Tab-separated table of C-alpha atoms in Angstrom:
chain	number	residue	atom	x	y	z
S	139	MET	CA	77.855	88.744	64.801
S	140	ASP	CA	78.294	86.062	67.451
S	141	ASP	CA	76.997	86.131	71.027
S	142	TYR	CA	78.901	84.678	73.984
S	143	ASP	CA	78.833	84.809	77.746
S	144	VAL	CA	82.558	85.577	77.941
S	145	ILE	CA	85.156	86.767	75.423
S	146	VAL	CA	88.791	86.370	76.485
S	147	VAL	CA	91.468	88.268	74.570
S	148	GLY	CA	94.852	86.551	74.935
S	149	GLY	CA	95.659	82.845	75.209
S	150	GLY	CA	98.591	82.891	77.649
S	151	PRO	CA	98.366	81.363	81.153
S	152	GLY	CA	96.014	84.112	82.405
S	153	GLY	CA	93.684	83.913	79.422
S	154	ALA	CA	93.670	80.103	79.386
S	155	THR	CA	92.873	80.026	83.117
S	156	VAL	CA	89.885	82.369	82.990
S	157	ALA	CA	88.577	80.788	79.764
S	158	GLY	CA	88.864	77.275	81.167
S	159	LEU	CA	87.266	78.035	84.534
S	160	THR	CA	84.318	79.917	83.015
S	161	ALA	CA	83.745	77.333	80.255
S	162	ALA	CA	83.793	74.589	82.894
S	163	GLU	CA	80.737	76.259	84.441
S	164	GLY	CA	78.819	75.791	81.190
S	165	HIS	CA	79.211	79.331	79.879
S	166	ARG	CA	79.801	79.977	76.189
S	167	VAL	CA	83.381	81.248	75.998
S	168	LEU	CA	85.361	82.610	73.040
S	169	LEU	CA	89.144	82.989	73.347
S	170	LEU	CA	90.995	85.079	70.747
S	171	ASP	CA	94.766	85.169	70.342
S	172	LYS	CA	96.732	87.057	67.690
S	173	ASP	CA	99.388	84.311	67.442
S	174	ARG	CA	99.400	80.644	66.579
S	175	PHE	CA	100.631	78.351	69.331
S	176	PRO	CA	103.237	77.245	70.174
S	177	ARG	CA	104.802	80.679	70.300
S	178	TYR	CA	107.687	82.213	72.259
S	179	GLN	CA	107.156	84.024	75.560
S	180	ILE	CA	109.359	85.082	78.460
S	181	GLY	CA	108.484	84.391	82.110
S	182	GLU	CA	109.847	80.860	82.470
S	183	SER	CA	110.187	80.405	86.238
S	184	LEU	CA	106.971	79.349	87.992
S	185	LEU	CA	105.739	79.203	91.609
S	186	PRO	CA	104.127	76.281	93.469
S	187	ALA	CA	100.729	78.000	93.821
S	188	THR	CA	100.333	77.961	90.017
S	189	ILE	CA	101.325	74.323	89.521
S	190	HIS	CA	99.694	72.657	92.513
S	191	GLY	CA	96.724	74.987	92.825
S	192	ILE	CA	95.432	76.551	89.624
S	193	CYS	CA	96.784	73.965	87.176
S	194	ALA	CA	95.275	71.238	89.360
S	195	MET	CA	91.893	73.024	89.234
S	196	LEU	CA	92.186	73.080	85.434
S	197	GLY	CA	92.922	69.348	85.361
S	198	LEU	CA	96.469	69.915	84.078
S	199	ARG	CA	98.716	69.052	87.013
S	200	ASP	CA	99.460	65.466	85.937
S	201	GLU	CA	100.001	66.472	82.310
S	202	ILE	CA	102.478	69.162	83.374
S	203	GLU	CA	104.161	66.652	85.694
S	204	GLN	CA	104.729	64.341	82.722
S	205	ALA	CA	106.011	67.063	80.363
S	206	GLY	CA	109.621	66.781	81.540
S	207	PHE	CA	110.088	70.374	82.722
S	208	VAL	CA	112.987	71.138	85.073
S	209	ARG	CA	111.909	70.861	88.710
S	210	LYS	CA	112.493	74.019	90.760
S	211	ARG	CA	112.850	73.527	94.528
S	212	GLY	CA	113.566	77.158	95.397
S	213	GLY	CA	115.978	79.909	94.463
S	214	THR	CA	119.650	80.755	94.897
S	215	PHE	CA	120.851	84.339	95.300
S	216	LYS	CA	124.166	86.123	95.332
S	217	TRP	CA	122.653	89.351	96.480
S	218	GLY	CA	123.065	92.181	98.929
S	219	ALA	CA	125.876	92.282	101.457
S	220	SER	CA	126.378	88.497	101.479
S	221	ALA	CA	129.714	87.530	99.913
S	222	GLU	CA	128.569	83.965	99.226
S	223	PRO	CA	125.448	82.728	97.417
S	224	TRP	CA	122.525	81.703	99.643
S	225	THR	CA	119.532	79.501	98.915
S	226	PHE	CA	115.922	79.338	100.004
S	227	SER	CA	113.772	76.251	99.645
S	228	PHE	CA	110.006	76.074	99.189
S	229	ALA	CA	110.118	73.127	101.605
S	230	ALA	CA	111.064	75.549	104.409
S	231	SER	CA	107.363	76.470	104.429
S	232	ASP	CA	105.137	73.961	106.214
S	233	ARG	CA	102.419	75.005	103.752
S	234	MET	CA	104.482	73.765	100.801
S	235	ALA	CA	106.369	70.903	102.462
S	236	GLY	CA	105.981	67.424	100.997
S	237	PRO	CA	104.085	67.045	97.704
S	238	THR	CA	103.850	70.769	96.927
S	239	SER	CA	107.381	71.949	97.713
S	240	TYR	CA	108.433	72.550	94.110
S	241	ALA	CA	107.490	74.313	90.896
S	242	TYR	CA	108.991	74.159	87.388
S	243	GLN	CA	111.241	76.068	85.020
S	244	VAL	CA	109.365	75.877	81.723
S	245	GLU	CA	109.781	76.599	78.061
S	246	ARG	CA	106.778	78.866	77.772
S	247	ALA	CA	105.959	77.793	74.211
S	248	ARG	CA	105.281	74.271	75.479
S	249	PHE	CA	103.722	75.251	78.817
S	250	ASP	CA	101.352	77.821	77.317
S	251	ALA	CA	100.246	75.359	74.627
S	252	LEU	CA	99.366	72.837	77.350
S	253	MET	CA	97.280	75.437	79.152
S	254	LEU	CA	95.514	76.601	75.988
S	255	ASP	CA	94.665	73.003	75.044
S	256	GLY	CA	93.327	72.548	78.584
S	257	ALA	CA	90.980	75.529	78.184
S	258	ARG	CA	89.742	74.060	74.891
S	259	ARG	CA	89.047	70.691	76.532
S	260	LEU	CA	87.027	72.453	79.235
S	261	GLY	CA	84.779	73.910	76.539
S	262	ALA	CA	86.277	77.236	75.442
S	263	GLU	CA	86.158	78.029	71.726
S	264	VAL	CA	89.738	78.945	70.807
S	265	ARG	CA	90.525	80.993	67.698
S	266	GLN	CA	94.195	81.595	66.941
S	267	GLU	CA	95.593	84.259	64.604
S	268	HIS	CA	92.610	86.452	65.522
S	269	ARG	CA	93.679	89.961	66.566
S	270	ALA	CA	91.482	92.110	68.819
S	271	LEU	CA	91.055	95.661	67.535
S	272	GLY	CA	88.920	97.210	70.251
S	273	THR	CA	85.908	96.804	72.490
S	274	ILE	CA	82.274	97.662	71.828
S	275	ARG	CA	80.052	99.525	74.269
S	276	ALA	CA	76.530	98.341	74.946
S	277	GLY	CA	74.850	101.069	76.967
S	278	ASP	CA	76.795	101.740	80.147
S	279	ARG	CA	79.022	98.656	79.884
S	280	ILE	CA	81.511	96.929	77.619
S	281	GLY	CA	79.575	94.421	75.564
S	282	GLY	CA	81.805	92.987	72.868
S	283	VAL	CA	85.007	92.953	70.814
S	284	ARG	CA	85.972	93.927	67.273
S	285	TYR	CA	88.684	91.704	65.792
S	286	THR	CA	90.258	90.569	62.544
S	287	ASP	CA	90.048	86.857	61.830
S	288	ASP	CA	92.741	84.606	60.359
S	289	THR	CA	91.741	85.665	56.832
S	290	GLY	CA	92.099	89.384	57.599
S	291	HIS	CA	88.374	90.144	57.711
S	292	GLU	CA	86.953	92.296	60.499
S	293	GLN	CA	84.408	90.600	62.748
S	294	VAL	CA	82.332	91.453	65.815
S	295	ALA	CA	81.455	89.272	68.805
S	296	MET	CA	79.243	90.306	71.726
S	297	ALA	CA	79.351	89.011	75.295
S	298	ARG	CA	78.225	89.640	78.864
S	299	PHE	CA	81.897	89.956	79.882
S	300	VAL	CA	85.156	90.778	78.115
S	301	VAL	CA	88.450	89.720	79.724
S	302	ASP	CA	91.653	91.423	78.599
S	303	ALA	CA	94.481	88.935	79.103
S	304	SER	CA	96.541	90.198	76.173
S	305	GLY	CA	99.678	91.155	78.101
S	306	HIS	CA	101.755	94.297	78.509
S	307	GLY	CA	101.147	95.280	74.880
S	308	SER	CA	97.357	95.277	75.296
S	309	ARG	CA	95.325	97.459	72.931
S	310	LEU	CA	92.254	97.219	75.160
S	311	HIS	CA	93.282	98.025	78.723
S	312	HIS	CA	92.429	101.750	78.390
S	313	ASP	CA	88.763	100.840	77.856
S	314	VAL	CA	88.132	100.110	81.533
S	315	GLY	CA	89.097	103.712	82.344
S	316	GLY	CA	91.902	104.974	84.533
S	317	SER	CA	95.544	104.871	83.545
S	318	ARG	CA	98.676	102.709	83.639
S	319	GLU	CA	101.215	104.021	86.155
S	320	TYR	CA	104.857	103.006	85.785
S	321	SER	CA	106.832	102.375	88.941
S	322	PRO	CA	109.406	105.039	89.886
S	323	HIS	CA	111.309	102.373	91.854
S	324	PHE	CA	111.723	99.641	89.207
S	325	ARG	CA	112.597	101.605	86.080
S	326	ASN	CA	114.686	98.756	84.750
S	327	LEU	CA	115.580	97.291	81.367
S	328	ALA	CA	116.053	93.588	80.637
S	329	LEU	CA	118.338	92.200	77.915
S	330	PHE	CA	118.010	88.428	77.650
S	331	GLY	CA	119.027	85.457	75.540
S	332	TYR	CA	119.807	81.738	75.725
S	333	PHE	CA	122.878	79.513	76.052
S	334	GLU	CA	123.628	75.860	75.405
S	335	GLY	CA	125.972	74.008	77.733
S	336	GLY	CA	125.977	76.273	80.801
S	337	ASP	CA	126.913	74.933	84.248
S	338	ARG	CA	124.402	73.788	86.858
S	339	MET	CA	124.413	74.181	90.614
S	340	PRO	CA	125.007	71.049	92.687
S	341	SER	CA	122.039	68.777	93.424
S	342	PRO	CA	119.409	69.147	94.830
S	343	ASN	CA	119.472	72.804	93.723
S	344	ALA	CA	120.410	72.214	90.078
S	345	GLY	CA	116.959	73.341	88.928
S	346	ASN	CA	116.818	76.512	91.023
S	347	ILE	CA	116.659	79.948	89.510
S	348	LEU	CA	119.963	81.745	90.193
S	349	CYS	CA	119.831	85.526	90.714
S	350	VAL	CA	123.128	87.408	90.927
S	351	SER	CA	123.544	91.114	91.597
S	352	PHE	CA	126.356	93.171	90.063
S	353	PRO	CA	127.085	96.925	90.011
S	354	ASP	CA	124.700	97.777	87.148
S	355	GLY	CA	121.817	95.484	88.146
S	356	TRP	CA	121.343	91.720	88.350
S	357	PHE	CA	121.215	88.539	86.250
S	358	TRP	CA	118.742	85.686	86.120
S	359	TYR	CA	120.021	82.229	85.203
S	360	ILE	CA	117.190	79.734	84.584
S	361	PRO	CA	117.896	76.093	83.578
S	362	LEU	CA	115.236	75.046	81.045
S	363	SER	CA	116.704	71.610	80.258
S	364	ASP	CA	119.950	69.713	80.808
S	365	SER	CA	121.615	72.003	78.270
S	366	LEU	CA	119.421	75.089	77.599
S	367	THR	CA	119.619	78.103	79.941
S	368	SER	CA	117.732	81.412	79.919
S	369	VAL	CA	120.131	84.232	80.879
S	370	GLY	CA	118.890	87.771	81.381
S	371	ALA	CA	120.549	90.996	82.525
S	372	VAL	CA	118.280	93.445	84.355
S	373	VAL	CA	119.983	96.829	84.405
S	374	THR	CA	118.936	99.975	86.210
S	375	HIS	CA	117.557	103.017	84.419
S	376	GLU	CA	120.823	104.841	85.112
S	377	SER	CA	122.816	102.079	83.347
S	378	ALA	CA	120.424	101.567	80.415
S	379	ASP	CA	122.743	103.416	78.010
S	380	ARG	CA	125.035	100.371	78.144
S	381	VAL	CA	122.479	98.489	76.044
S	382	GLN	CA	122.295	101.106	73.292
S	383	GLY	CA	123.900	100.342	69.946
S	384	ASP	CA	125.067	96.739	69.625
S	385	PRO	CA	122.936	94.469	71.893
S	386	GLY	CA	125.268	91.497	71.380
S	387	ALA	CA	128.337	93.426	72.504
S	388	ALA	CA	126.400	94.887	75.435
S	389	TYR	CA	125.202	91.428	76.492
S	390	ALA	CA	128.728	90.003	76.425
S	391	SER	CA	130.057	92.999	78.358
S	392	LEU	CA	127.400	92.697	81.059
S	393	ILE	CA	128.144	88.976	81.490
S	394	GLU	CA	131.853	89.762	81.814
S	395	ASP	CA	131.027	92.241	84.600
S	396	CYS	CA	129.236	89.554	86.623
S	397	PRO	CA	131.889	86.987	87.649
S	398	LEU	CA	129.564	84.221	88.877
S	399	ILE	CA	127.435	84.245	85.704
S	400	SER	CA	130.564	84.470	83.577
S	401	GLU	CA	131.950	81.402	85.372
S	402	PHE	CA	128.742	79.418	84.824
S	403	LEU	CA	128.927	80.236	81.094
S	404	ARG	CA	132.662	79.646	80.610
S	405	THR	CA	132.141	76.571	78.362
S	406	ALA	CA	128.711	77.562	77.008
S	407	ARG	CA	127.756	78.973	73.621
S	408	ARG	CA	124.846	81.134	72.537
S	409	ALA	CA	121.840	79.116	71.314
S	410	THR	CA	121.437	79.069	67.534
S	411	ASP	CA	118.054	77.400	67.023
S	412	PRO	CA	114.856	79.530	66.889
S	413	PRO	CA	113.264	80.942	68.951
S	414	TYR	CA	116.266	80.939	71.281
S	415	ASP	CA	118.766	82.400	68.835
S	416	ARG	CA	117.654	86.029	69.387
S	417	LEU	CA	118.542	88.628	71.968
S	418	ARG	CA	115.478	90.444	73.265
S	419	VAL	CA	114.963	93.689	75.182
S	420	ARG	CA	112.116	94.659	77.514
S	421	LYS	CA	112.044	98.046	79.242
S	422	ASP	CA	109.843	99.970	81.711
S	423	TYR	CA	107.932	96.797	82.497
S	424	SER	CA	106.938	97.474	86.136
S	425	TYR	CA	103.547	99.144	86.331
S	426	ASP	CA	100.128	99.131	87.962
S	427	ARG	CA	96.714	100.481	86.921
S	428	THR	CA	94.402	102.845	88.730
S	429	VAL	CA	91.369	100.872	87.442
S	430	LEU	CA	91.274	97.082	86.936
S	431	TRP	CA	87.663	96.557	85.862
S	432	SER	CA	84.518	98.327	84.712
S	433	PRO	CA	81.006	96.996	84.048
S	434	GLY	CA	81.368	94.166	81.539
S	435	MET	CA	85.184	94.146	81.377
S	436	VAL	CA	88.120	93.047	83.555
S	437	LEU	CA	91.922	93.064	83.169
S	438	VAL	CA	94.110	90.152	84.255
S	439	GLY	CA	97.826	89.409	84.175
S	440	ASP	CA	100.205	91.804	82.449
S	441	ALA	CA	97.304	93.742	80.915
S	442	ALA	CA	96.632	94.910	84.464
S	443	CYS	CA	100.007	95.083	86.206
S	444	PHE	CA	103.510	93.638	86.390
S	445	ILE	CA	106.245	93.819	88.971
S	446	ASP	CA	109.988	93.193	88.695
S	447	PRO	CA	110.854	89.566	87.722
S	448	VAL	CA	113.330	88.789	90.525
S	449	PHE	CA	110.838	86.554	92.400
S	450	SER	CA	109.215	85.008	89.306
S	451	SER	CA	105.785	86.428	90.152
S	452	GLY	CA	104.604	87.076	86.571
S	453	VAL	CA	102.763	83.824	85.788
S	454	HIS	CA	101.620	83.565	89.418
S	455	LEU	CA	99.943	86.978	89.320
S	456	ALA	CA	98.506	86.276	85.849
S	457	THR	CA	96.886	82.953	86.774
S	458	TYR	CA	95.843	84.155	90.235
S	459	SER	CA	94.112	87.260	88.844
S	460	ALA	CA	92.480	85.081	86.174
S	461	LEU	CA	91.114	82.744	88.844
S	462	LEU	CA	89.695	85.714	90.766
S	463	ALA	CA	88.143	87.088	87.559
S	464	ALA	CA	86.643	83.698	86.668
S	465	ARG	CA	85.064	83.422	90.127
S	466	SER	CA	83.596	86.897	89.779
S	467	ILE	CA	82.214	86.263	86.278
S	468	ASN	CA	80.762	82.871	87.202
S	469	SER	CA	79.153	84.281	90.345
S	470	THR	CA	77.659	87.268	88.536
S	471	LEU	CA	76.258	85.140	85.712
S	472	SER	CA	74.745	82.668	88.189
S	473	GLY	CA	73.199	85.441	90.272
S	474	VAL	CA	75.051	84.567	93.492
S	475	ALA	CA	76.027	88.199	94.062
S	476	ASP	CA	75.915	91.385	92.045
S	477	GLU	CA	78.717	92.414	89.732
S	478	ASN	CA	80.007	95.217	91.963
S	479	ARG	CA	80.405	92.979	95.000
S	480	CYS	CA	82.038	90.153	93.045
S	481	PHE	CA	84.588	92.414	91.364
S	482	ALA	CA	85.290	94.336	94.568
S	483	GLU	CA	86.463	90.959	95.938
S	484	PHE	CA	88.529	90.405	92.773
S	485	GLU	CA	90.228	93.778	93.072
S	486	ALA	CA	90.901	93.626	96.822
S	487	ARG	CA	92.568	90.202	96.634
S	488	TYR	CA	94.506	90.978	93.459
S	489	ARG	CA	95.863	94.289	94.750
S	490	ARG	CA	96.844	92.707	98.064
S	491	GLU	CA	98.895	89.967	96.380
S	492	PHE	CA	100.560	92.442	94.017
S	493	ALA	CA	101.368	94.774	96.920
S	494	LEU	CA	103.071	92.001	98.903
S	495	PHE	CA	105.590	91.400	96.118
S	496	ARG	CA	106.013	95.114	95.362
S	497	ASP	CA	106.567	96.185	98.970
S	498	PHE	CA	109.001	93.375	99.692
S	499	LEU	CA	110.986	94.152	96.537
S	500	LEU	CA	111.484	97.745	97.665
S	501	THR	CA	113.540	96.399	100.562
S	502	PHE	CA	115.119	93.560	98.580
S	503	TYR	CA	116.727	96.050	96.213
S	504	GLU	CA	118.589	97.633	99.124
S	505	GLN	CA	121.948	96.036	98.438
S	506	ASP	CA	123.570	96.934	101.783
S	507	THR	CA	121.521	94.356	103.709
S	508	ASP	CA	122.002	90.601	103.993
S	509	LYS	CA	120.033	87.359	103.872
S	510	GLY	CA	118.893	87.619	107.481
S	511	ASP	CA	117.534	91.136	106.959
S	512	TYR	CA	115.569	90.037	103.888
S	513	PHE	CA	114.070	87.078	105.745
S	514	ARG	CA	113.154	89.216	108.766
S	515	HIS	CA	111.520	91.844	106.562
S	516	ALA	CA	109.421	89.156	104.872
S	517	ARG	CA	108.229	88.039	108.312
S	518	GLN	CA	107.385	91.604	109.338
S	519	LEU	CA	105.647	92.485	106.069
S	520	THR	CA	103.387	89.402	106.084
S	521	ASP	CA	102.831	89.312	109.864
S	522	HIS	CA	104.068	85.715	109.812
S	523	HIS	CA	103.976	83.792	113.101
S	524	GLY	CA	106.626	81.248	112.100
S	525	THR	CA	110.360	81.592	111.557
S	526	ALA	CA	111.893	84.210	109.275
S	527	ASP	CA	112.984	81.655	106.651
S	528	GLU	CA	109.467	80.179	106.598
S	529	ALA	CA	108.047	83.679	106.046
S	530	PHE	CA	110.439	84.318	103.134
S	531	ALA	CA	109.591	80.974	101.494
S	532	ASP	CA	105.857	81.618	101.908
S	533	LEU	CA	106.091	85.079	100.357
S	534	VAL	CA	108.201	84.199	97.322
S	535	GLY	CA	106.278	80.933	96.834
S	536	GLY	CA	102.989	82.814	96.529
S	537	VAL	CA	101.512	81.378	99.750
S	538	SER	CA	102.203	84.129	102.299
S	539	SER	CA	100.154	84.594	105.433
S	540	GLN	CA	98.627	87.797	106.742
S	541	ASP	CA	97.020	88.795	110.025
S	542	PHE	CA	94.041	91.009	109.241
S	543	SER	CA	92.704	93.692	111.555
S	544	GLY	CA	94.789	92.580	114.496
S	545	THR	CA	92.889	89.620	115.941
S	546	MET	CA	89.660	89.632	113.900
S	547	PHE	CA	90.540	86.717	111.631
S	548	GLY	CA	93.785	85.497	113.139
S	549	ASP	CA	96.412	83.980	110.893
S	550	VAL	CA	94.653	83.705	107.507
S	551	LEU	CA	96.285	81.759	104.683
S	552	ALA	CA	96.832	83.655	101.482
S	553	GLU	CA	94.986	82.405	98.435
S	554	GLY	CA	98.041	80.568	97.146
S	555	ALA	CA	98.200	78.184	100.116
S	556	GLN	CA	94.480	77.499	99.973
S	557	LEU	CA	94.760	76.911	96.222
S	558	GLN	CA	97.361	74.221	96.777
S	559	LEU	CA	95.183	72.506	99.376
S	560	ARG	CA	92.171	72.702	97.066
S	561	GLY	CA	94.198	71.389	94.142
S	562	LEU	CA	95.367	68.397	96.179
S	563	LEU	CA	92.238	67.677	98.260
S	564	GLY	CA	89.332	69.107	96.251
S	565	ASP	CA	86.187	69.558	98.336
S	566	ALA	CA	87.967	67.993	101.326
S	567	ALA	CA	90.051	71.161	101.636
S	568	GLY	CA	87.076	72.636	103.481
S	569	ASP	CA	85.854	76.177	103.770
S	570	GLU	CA	88.140	79.152	104.228
S	571	PRO	CA	87.371	82.373	106.063
S	572	PRO	CA	86.854	85.663	104.221
S	573	MET	CA	90.064	87.520	103.469
S	574	PHE	CA	88.487	90.891	104.307
S	575	PRO	CA	85.672	91.929	106.669
S	576	GLY	CA	82.357	91.439	104.891
S	577	GLY	CA	84.095	89.728	101.965
S	578	LEU	CA	83.162	86.709	99.896
S	579	VAL	CA	84.736	83.234	100.034
S	580	PRO	CA	85.286	80.608	97.313
S	581	THR	CA	82.958	77.658	96.811
S	582	ALA	CA	84.292	74.157	97.479
S	583	ASP	CA	85.350	73.699	93.843
S	584	GLY	CA	87.017	77.145	93.795
S	585	ARG	CA	85.156	78.403	90.687
S	586	ARG	CA	82.690	80.850	92.244
S	587	TRP	CA	82.235	83.175	95.203
S	588	GLN	CA	79.726	82.629	97.952
S	589	VAL	CA	78.538	84.606	100.947
S	590	PRO	CA	80.145	83.049	104.052
S	591	ASP	CA	78.025	81.627	106.830
S	592	ALA	CA	77.447	84.020	109.702
């Protein structure tokens, strides 16, 4: 039996983030993952707040910059009532203009391996091909994990905190209590694969994600290199029977029904090299949980919640929730504040960010509106004081603004914008106000909470 301060289950971006940021504080951290990296994962389109904020805090920004991933300056949509495609740019936001006005389209096998190696360098003990079986109770709290090691033997490790970052297929998330609730609004199914030789949009938007609606749903088109493209069809619950039977025939039929995607793929061929040679299906993937933490245990990333992929929020929400969890664990272990107060801050910030994407998507899926309506709704939803296109870029870039309690705090930056400033400027980014009345604020290095000055 081994004793740790923190056990993290899952080595994806969320798990690597919380493991790295707690190990960097000197805590003894064990990270378990059932796979051996590099391994395949979906969720390839990232947001600026992840790259320029959290990855910078982990010391990975330069390494990611040098990895050769496709640069993403925004997104292009053929959506709603607009007959022609329209584009938004991260640079439309003055909070992302200049050195932070882009993200990346990444092959997750490579990106996740970079993040896992970063957590190891920061001091986390990483064990691959170790599968978590369940948690262990120690009195009134979760106090450890049962797992099988890479030889198939069952082991036990104990810790002050257990973090479930094991994704939508988590075996552990029930142990915090509560239930997983699937969205009645986003009961979709995704069928996705990869092509070699697909077309690109004209520069400077060649690296953008392209999202195209069609009668049965919408397509994503994500350039992962000069030749490799991730292509996914998201179909509504009512149209899901089209995917039954032969997935290959269904995939080809869906592409044929979407003229713009069909045109982009006119000279392309399906990828034949693993892991990109397979068609994959994911269904009923939009959900939330009634409980996100309990004494000794916290859920981050897809183990906690996931929303529709149209705005590429998956890795953003995973790494953002992991940062919030790391701050709460570090603060509790150091005695800055008690566990309840630290994790109340975690939950309030996490649920707010998730709700922004969810509530905006409810309107975005109304296909009888146009670009201007979407932009105006983003401004209304976030209480943005700038232009409508700035509000849209802020929201889908993960750096939205919000006016809390009328005039109490004024125009407060969302965590994503502050993360980018902290990633670029470090301690010089200065203090930020509390996000909620009576709430906590991050320390200068972003790794812990502190009680704000009066």
